[in-house]
C-alpha positions as MATLAB code, in Angstrom:
seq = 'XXXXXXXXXXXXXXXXXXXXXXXXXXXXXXXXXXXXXXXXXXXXXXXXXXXXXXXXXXXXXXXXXXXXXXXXXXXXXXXXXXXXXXXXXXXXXXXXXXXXXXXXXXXXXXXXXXXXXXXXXXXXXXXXXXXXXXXXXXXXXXXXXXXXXXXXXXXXXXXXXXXXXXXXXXXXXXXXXXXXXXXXXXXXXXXXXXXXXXXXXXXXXXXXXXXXXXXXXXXXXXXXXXXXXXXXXXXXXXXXXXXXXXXXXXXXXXXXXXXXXXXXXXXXXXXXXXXXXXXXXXXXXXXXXXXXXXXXXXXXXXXXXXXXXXXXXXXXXXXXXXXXXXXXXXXXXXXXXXXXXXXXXXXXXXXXXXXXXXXXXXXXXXXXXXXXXXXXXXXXXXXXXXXXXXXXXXXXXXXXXXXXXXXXXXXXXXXXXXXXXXXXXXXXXXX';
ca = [
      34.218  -10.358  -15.280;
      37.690  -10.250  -16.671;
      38.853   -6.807  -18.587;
      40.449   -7.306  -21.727;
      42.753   -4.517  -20.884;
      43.349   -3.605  -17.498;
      46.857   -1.739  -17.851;
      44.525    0.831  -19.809;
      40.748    0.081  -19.060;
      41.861   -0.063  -15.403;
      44.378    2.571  -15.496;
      44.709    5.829  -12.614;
      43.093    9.261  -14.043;
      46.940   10.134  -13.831;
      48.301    7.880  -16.052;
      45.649    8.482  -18.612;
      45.977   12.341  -19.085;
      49.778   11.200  -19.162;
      49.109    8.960  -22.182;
      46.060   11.430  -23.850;
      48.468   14.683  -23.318;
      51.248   12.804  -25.535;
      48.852   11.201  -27.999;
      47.550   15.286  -28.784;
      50.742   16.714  -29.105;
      51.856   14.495  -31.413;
      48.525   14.262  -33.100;
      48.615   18.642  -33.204;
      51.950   18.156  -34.805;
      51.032   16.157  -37.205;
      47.444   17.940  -38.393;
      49.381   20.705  -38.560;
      52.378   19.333  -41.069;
      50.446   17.139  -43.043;
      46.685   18.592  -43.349;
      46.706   22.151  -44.910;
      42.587   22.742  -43.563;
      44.267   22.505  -39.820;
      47.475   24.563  -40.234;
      44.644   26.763  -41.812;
      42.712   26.690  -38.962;
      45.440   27.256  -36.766;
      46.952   29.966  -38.007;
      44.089   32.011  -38.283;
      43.692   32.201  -34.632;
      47.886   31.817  -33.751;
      47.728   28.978  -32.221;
      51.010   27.136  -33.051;
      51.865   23.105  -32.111;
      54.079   23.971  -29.582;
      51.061   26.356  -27.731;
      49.442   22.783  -26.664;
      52.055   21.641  -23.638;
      48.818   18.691  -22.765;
      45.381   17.507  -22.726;
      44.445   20.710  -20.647;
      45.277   22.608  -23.777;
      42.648   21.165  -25.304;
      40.109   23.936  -25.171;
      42.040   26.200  -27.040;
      42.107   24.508  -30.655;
      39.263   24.777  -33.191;
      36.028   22.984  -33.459;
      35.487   20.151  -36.427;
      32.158   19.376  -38.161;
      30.630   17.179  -40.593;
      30.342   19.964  -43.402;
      34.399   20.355  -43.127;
      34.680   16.700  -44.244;
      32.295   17.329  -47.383;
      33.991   20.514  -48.067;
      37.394   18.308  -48.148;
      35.899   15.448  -50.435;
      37.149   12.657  -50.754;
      40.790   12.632  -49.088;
      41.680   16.478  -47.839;
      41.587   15.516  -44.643;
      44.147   12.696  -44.376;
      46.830   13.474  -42.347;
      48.998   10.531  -44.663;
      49.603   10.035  -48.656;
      47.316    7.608  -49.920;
      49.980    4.669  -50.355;
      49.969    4.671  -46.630;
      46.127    3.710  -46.370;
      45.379    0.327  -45.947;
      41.403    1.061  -45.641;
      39.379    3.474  -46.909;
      35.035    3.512  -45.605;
      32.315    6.218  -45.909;
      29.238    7.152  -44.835;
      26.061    9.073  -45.944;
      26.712   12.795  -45.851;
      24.305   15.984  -46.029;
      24.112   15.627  -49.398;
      25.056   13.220  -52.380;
      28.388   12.927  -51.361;
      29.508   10.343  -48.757;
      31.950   11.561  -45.852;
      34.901    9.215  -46.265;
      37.442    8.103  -43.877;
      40.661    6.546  -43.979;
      42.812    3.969  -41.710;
      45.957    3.316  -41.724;
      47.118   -0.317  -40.468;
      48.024    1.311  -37.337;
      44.263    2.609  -37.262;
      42.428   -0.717  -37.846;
      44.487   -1.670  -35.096;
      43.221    1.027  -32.967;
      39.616    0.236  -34.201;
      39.984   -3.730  -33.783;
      41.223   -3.455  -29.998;
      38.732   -0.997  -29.417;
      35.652   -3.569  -30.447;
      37.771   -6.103  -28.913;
      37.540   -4.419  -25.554;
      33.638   -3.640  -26.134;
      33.209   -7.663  -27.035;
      35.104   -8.372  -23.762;
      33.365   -6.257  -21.543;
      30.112   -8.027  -22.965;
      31.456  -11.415  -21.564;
      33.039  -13.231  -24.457;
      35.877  -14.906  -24.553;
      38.414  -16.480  -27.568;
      36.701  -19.830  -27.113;
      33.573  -18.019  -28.637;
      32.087  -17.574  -31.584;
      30.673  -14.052  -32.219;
      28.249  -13.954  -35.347;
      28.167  -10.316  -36.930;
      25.175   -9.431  -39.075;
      25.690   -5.633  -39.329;
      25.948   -4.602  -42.943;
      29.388   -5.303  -44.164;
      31.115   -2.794  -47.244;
      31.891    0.777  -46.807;
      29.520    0.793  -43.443;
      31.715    0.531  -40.687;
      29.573   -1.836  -38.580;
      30.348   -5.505  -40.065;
      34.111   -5.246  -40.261;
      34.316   -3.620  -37.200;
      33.011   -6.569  -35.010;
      34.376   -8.994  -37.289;
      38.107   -7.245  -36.940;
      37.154   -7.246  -33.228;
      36.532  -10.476  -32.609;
      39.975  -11.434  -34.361;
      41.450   -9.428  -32.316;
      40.857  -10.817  -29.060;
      41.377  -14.180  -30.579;
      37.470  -15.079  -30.801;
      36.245  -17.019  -34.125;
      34.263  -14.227  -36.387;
      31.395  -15.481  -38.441;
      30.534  -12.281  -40.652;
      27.106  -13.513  -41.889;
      26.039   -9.851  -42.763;
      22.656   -8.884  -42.825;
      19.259  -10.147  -44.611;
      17.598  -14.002  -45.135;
      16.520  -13.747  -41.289;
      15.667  -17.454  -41.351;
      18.775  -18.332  -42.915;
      20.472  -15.859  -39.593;
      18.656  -17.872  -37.299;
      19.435  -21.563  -39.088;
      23.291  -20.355  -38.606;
      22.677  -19.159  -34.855;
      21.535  -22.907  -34.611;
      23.854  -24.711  -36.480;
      27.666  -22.977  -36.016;
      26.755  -22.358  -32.279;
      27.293  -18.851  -32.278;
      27.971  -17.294  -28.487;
      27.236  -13.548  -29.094;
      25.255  -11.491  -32.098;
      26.208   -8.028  -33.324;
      23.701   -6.494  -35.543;
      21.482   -3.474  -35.195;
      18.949   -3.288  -32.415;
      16.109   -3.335  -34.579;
      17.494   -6.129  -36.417;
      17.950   -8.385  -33.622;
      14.656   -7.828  -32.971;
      13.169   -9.015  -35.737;
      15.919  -12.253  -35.310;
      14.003  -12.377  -32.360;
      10.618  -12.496  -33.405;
      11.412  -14.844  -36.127;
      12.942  -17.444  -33.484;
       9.657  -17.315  -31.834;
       7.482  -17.716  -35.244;
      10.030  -20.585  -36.112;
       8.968  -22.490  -32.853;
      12.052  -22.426  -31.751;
      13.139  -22.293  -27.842;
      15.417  -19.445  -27.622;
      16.896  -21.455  -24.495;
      18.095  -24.226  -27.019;
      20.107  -21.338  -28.636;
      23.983  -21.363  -27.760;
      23.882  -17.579  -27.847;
      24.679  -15.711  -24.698;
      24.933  -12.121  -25.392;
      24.453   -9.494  -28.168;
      26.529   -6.215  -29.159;
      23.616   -3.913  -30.763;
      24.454   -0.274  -31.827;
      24.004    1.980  -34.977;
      20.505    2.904  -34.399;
      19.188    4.550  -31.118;
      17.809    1.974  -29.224;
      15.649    2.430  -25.589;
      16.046    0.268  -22.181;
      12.775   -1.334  -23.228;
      13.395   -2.292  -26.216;
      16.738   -3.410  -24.386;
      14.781   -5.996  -21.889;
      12.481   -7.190  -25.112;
      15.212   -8.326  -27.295;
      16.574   -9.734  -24.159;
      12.928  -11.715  -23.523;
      13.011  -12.789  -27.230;
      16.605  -14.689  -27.565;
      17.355  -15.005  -23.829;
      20.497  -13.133  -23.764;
      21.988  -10.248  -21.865;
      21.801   -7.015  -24.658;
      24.768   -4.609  -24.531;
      25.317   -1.259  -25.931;
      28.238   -0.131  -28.302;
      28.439    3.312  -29.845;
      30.257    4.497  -32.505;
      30.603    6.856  -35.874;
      32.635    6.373  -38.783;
      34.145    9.637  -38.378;
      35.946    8.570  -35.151;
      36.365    4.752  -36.053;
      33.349    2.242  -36.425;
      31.889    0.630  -33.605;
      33.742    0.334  -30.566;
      34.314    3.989  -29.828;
      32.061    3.189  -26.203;
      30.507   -0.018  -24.869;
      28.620   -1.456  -22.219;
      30.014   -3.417  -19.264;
      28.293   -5.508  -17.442;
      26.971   -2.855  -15.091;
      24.898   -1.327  -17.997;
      25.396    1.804  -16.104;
      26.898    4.051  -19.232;
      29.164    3.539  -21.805;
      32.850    3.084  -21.416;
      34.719    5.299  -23.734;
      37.947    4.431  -25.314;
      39.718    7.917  -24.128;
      43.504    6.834  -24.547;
      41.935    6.763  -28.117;
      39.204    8.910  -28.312;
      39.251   12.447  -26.457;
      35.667   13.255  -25.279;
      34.506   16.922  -24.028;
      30.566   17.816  -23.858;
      29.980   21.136  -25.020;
      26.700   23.457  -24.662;
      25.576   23.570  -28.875;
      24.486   26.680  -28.761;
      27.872   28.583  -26.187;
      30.467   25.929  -27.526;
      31.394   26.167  -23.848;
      32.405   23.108  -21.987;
      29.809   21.803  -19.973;
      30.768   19.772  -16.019;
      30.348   16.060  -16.247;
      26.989   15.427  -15.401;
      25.044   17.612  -17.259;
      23.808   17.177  -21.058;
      24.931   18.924  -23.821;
      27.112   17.809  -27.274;
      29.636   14.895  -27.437;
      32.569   15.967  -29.335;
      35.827   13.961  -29.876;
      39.579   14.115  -31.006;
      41.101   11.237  -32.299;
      44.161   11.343  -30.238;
      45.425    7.864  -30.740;
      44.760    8.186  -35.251;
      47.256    8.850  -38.040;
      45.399    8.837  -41.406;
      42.444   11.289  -39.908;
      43.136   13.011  -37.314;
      39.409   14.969  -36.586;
      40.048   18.082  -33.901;
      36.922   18.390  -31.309;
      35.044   16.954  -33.914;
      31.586   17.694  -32.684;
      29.000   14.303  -33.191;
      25.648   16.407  -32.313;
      24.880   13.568  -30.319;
      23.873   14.765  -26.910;
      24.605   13.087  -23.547;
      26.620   13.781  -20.833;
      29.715   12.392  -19.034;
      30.611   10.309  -16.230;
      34.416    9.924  -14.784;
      34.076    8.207  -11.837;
      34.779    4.465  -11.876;
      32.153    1.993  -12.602;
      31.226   -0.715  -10.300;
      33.403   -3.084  -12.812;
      36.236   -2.307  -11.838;
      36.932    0.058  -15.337;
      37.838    3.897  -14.874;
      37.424    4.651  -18.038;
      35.381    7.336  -18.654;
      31.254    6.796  -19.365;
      28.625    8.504  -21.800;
      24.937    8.134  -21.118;
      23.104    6.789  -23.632;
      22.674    9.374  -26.572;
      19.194   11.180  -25.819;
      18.778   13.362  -29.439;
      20.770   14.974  -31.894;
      21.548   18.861  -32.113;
      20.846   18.801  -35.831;
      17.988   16.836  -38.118;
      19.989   13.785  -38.872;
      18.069   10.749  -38.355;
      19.206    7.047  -38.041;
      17.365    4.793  -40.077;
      18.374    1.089  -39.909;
      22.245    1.924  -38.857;
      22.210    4.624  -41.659;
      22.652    8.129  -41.333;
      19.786   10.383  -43.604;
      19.366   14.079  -43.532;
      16.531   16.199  -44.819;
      18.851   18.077  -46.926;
      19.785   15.085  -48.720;
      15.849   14.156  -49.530;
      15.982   17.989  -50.952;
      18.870   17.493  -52.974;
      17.586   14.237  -54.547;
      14.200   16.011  -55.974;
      15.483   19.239  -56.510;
      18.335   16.831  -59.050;
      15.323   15.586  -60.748;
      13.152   19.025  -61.331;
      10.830   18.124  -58.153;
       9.480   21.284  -55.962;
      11.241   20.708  -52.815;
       7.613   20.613  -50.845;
       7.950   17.162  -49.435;
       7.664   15.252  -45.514;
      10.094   11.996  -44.479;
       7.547    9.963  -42.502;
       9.905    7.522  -40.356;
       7.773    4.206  -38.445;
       8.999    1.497  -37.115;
       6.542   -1.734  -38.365;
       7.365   -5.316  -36.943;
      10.610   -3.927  -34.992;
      12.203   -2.614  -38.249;
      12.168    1.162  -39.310;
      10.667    2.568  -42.610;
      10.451    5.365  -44.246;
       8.155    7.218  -46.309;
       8.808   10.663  -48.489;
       5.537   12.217  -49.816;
       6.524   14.626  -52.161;
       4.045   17.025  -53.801;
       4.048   17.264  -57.594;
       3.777   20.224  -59.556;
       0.940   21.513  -61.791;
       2.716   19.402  -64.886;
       2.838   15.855  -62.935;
      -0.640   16.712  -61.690;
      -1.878   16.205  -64.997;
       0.092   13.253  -66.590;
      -1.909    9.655  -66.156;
      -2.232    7.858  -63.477;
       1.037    5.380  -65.195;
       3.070    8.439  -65.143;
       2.457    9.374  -61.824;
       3.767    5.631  -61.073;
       7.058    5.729  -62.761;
       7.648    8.903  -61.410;
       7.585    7.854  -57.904;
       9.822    4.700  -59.143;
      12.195    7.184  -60.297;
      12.463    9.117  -57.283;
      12.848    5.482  -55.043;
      15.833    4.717  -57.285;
      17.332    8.135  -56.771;
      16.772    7.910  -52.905;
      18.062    4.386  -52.650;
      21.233    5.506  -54.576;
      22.141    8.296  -52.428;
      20.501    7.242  -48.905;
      22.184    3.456  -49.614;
      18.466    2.533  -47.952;
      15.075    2.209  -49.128;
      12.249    5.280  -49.280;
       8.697    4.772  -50.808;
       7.412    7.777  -52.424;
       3.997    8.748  -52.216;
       3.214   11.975  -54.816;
       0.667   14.313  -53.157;
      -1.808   16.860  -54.895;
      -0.125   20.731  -55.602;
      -0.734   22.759  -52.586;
      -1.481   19.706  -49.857;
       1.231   19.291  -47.504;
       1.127   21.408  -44.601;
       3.173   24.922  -44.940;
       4.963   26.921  -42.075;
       6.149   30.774  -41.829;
       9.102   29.617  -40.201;
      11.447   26.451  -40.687;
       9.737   23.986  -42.663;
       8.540   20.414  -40.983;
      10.061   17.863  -43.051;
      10.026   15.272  -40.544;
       7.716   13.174  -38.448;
       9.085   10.509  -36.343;
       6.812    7.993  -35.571;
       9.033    6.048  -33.748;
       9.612    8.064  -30.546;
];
């Protein structure tokens, strides 16, 4: 299979920790000028820019994590005034406030070759139509694909997602080569080509880019059975860039990361040690290769472990292993990042006890979510009407904040289960 970029995809181990120890110093230099929470940083431990000499260094500069971007809401973090930003996305944070990023047009540069190479590795070309139906707006997923496929000179059709049938009536009709869209969601395109009657063999398509959502190596082969393609992983977080951060090859044998971009290290969560390649522990990143914001050892609390020896593709890029959990309680619902905490904040905003449960499912290949919420001796009383737009109430403040849809149950005083130590708030049905 061709590589999109083999001066770089290809390249020695030498080369690269030439090109990733001048991407940090100059990335050091300029967190340090131009962001006053990094100079902070640095200072307090006396580390100056000219104390990292190259990628070696990296050890020795401070950790990153998701709190620091709330903390710095919207724009403290931007390494570059805000006439220089030619993009600005965001996604759910711990609480109501979204953690928003910021590209330069250097940066969606970075981000559209990136996808580009993760399209590539997949097998398509820029005779070939790639149809994207993640969610496009301030997600990251749509326009990341979509900015992809332009880049490597393939024709985008950014169908977004929802109206399955009318998803699968475009598959037919524009001949579309490869779909990008959540697992779960291809799925469900899936199931609804087989409902339609329709041979997934008469179907142009040929492959599909699915990420956003954990996703298992069964569920892998299924969507593969259902639309007769090969399935491909691609990982990524807004934080770093979008999708396009890590991708399958061929091989399906771990993820390529884009390092000349994207510095990975896998720490242990609880030491903050780095961990040998090999063994699990967290994925944490510095953007070496961005200028608007330029995270430090941001740390992902995804947990995998790493892989530097080439792959059978030809590629030496370094590979990730699937994610297998989280170090904290975020969930990923539908492509969309929701914490307990935020739940809390929601009903605690509206006078609510915070004595509720997230119940997460996944019905017909697509995940749901329930929050049963207990009311107080006040709501206990009111009639049975009350009760109803209550619980409407507390949907429309979910939706607003989560950007996804929650029923809410209301539960009797005193009947969800209680703990002496950290509270259950979740059950996960789907693992």
């Amino acid at each position: 299979m061709p590589v999109f970029q083999p001066e770089i995809e290809c390249a020695s181990r030498d080369y690269l920790h030439a090109v990733q120890s001048a991407r940090l110093i100059r990335m050091v230099n300029s967190a340090y000028q131009n962001v006053p929470f990094y100079k902070r940083k640095l200072d307090e431990i006396g580390l100056k820019p000219g104390d990292i000499h190259s990628i070696d260094d990296i050890g020795k500069l401070p950790f990153t994590v998701k709190t620091d971007l709330r903390d710095n809401y919207p724009y403290g973090l931007f390494a570059v005034p805000p006439r220089e930003l030619t993009r600005i996305h965001a996604s759910s944070g711990t609480t109501g406030k979204q953690t928003v990023v910021g590209y330069t047009a250097h940066d969606i540069e970075v981000w559209a070759e990136g996808a580009a190479r993760a399209l590539s590795a997949a097998g398509a070309t820029r005779e070939d139509f790639i149809h994207v139906s993640y969610g496009y707006g301030l997600f990251t997923g749509g326009l990341g694909l979509h900015y992809g496929a332009e880049y490597m000179g393939a024709t985008a059709i950014p169908v977004s997602s929802g109206n399955t049938k009318r998803q699968v009536q475009i598959l037919q009709d524009f001949g579309s080569d490869f779909l990008c869209c959540t697992p779960s969601y291809a799925m469900f395109i899936g199931e609804t080509v087989r409902d339609m009657g329709i041979d997934p063999r008469s179907l142009k398509l040929r492959g599909g880019l699915f990420g956003a959502e954990p996703w298992t190596d069964n569920m892998r082969r299924e969507i593969e059975r259902l639309l007769d393609i090969k399935a491909y992983d691609i990982y990524g977080l807004s934080e770093i860039a979008g999708p396009g951060v890590a991708y399958d090859c061929e091989r399906q044998d771990g993820l390529h990361i884009n390092e000349d971009y994207f510095y990975p290290e896998v720490i242990d969560p609880d030491t903050l040690q780095p961990l040998p390649d090999g063994e699990y522990g967290e994925l944490v990143f510095t953007c070496i290769g961005k200028e608007a914001l330029p995270l430090v050892r941001y740390r992902t609390r995804d947990i995998c472990a790493l892989e530097r020896t080439p792959c059978a593709c030809g590629r030496t890029l370094v590979r990730m292993s699937k994610p297998r959990g989280r170090s904290d309680d975020m969930l990923i619902i539908r492509g969309v990042n929701v914490f307990p905490s935020q739940v809390e904040h929601v009903l605690l905003e509206l006078g609510m006890d915070p004595n509720y449960l997230l119940i997460v499912d996944r019905k017909n290949n697509l995940d749901s979510m329930e929050v049963q919420v207990e009311m107080n001796a006040g709501l206990f009383s009111d009639t049975v009407r009350d009760i109803e737009n209550t619980e409407r109430r507390i949907e429309a403040a979910l939706q607003s904040t989560l950007n996804i849809h929650a029923n809410v149950s209301l539960m009797e005083p005193g009947s969800l289960p209680r703990s002496e130590g950290k509270a259950k708030r979740v059950i996960d049905k789907r693992v």
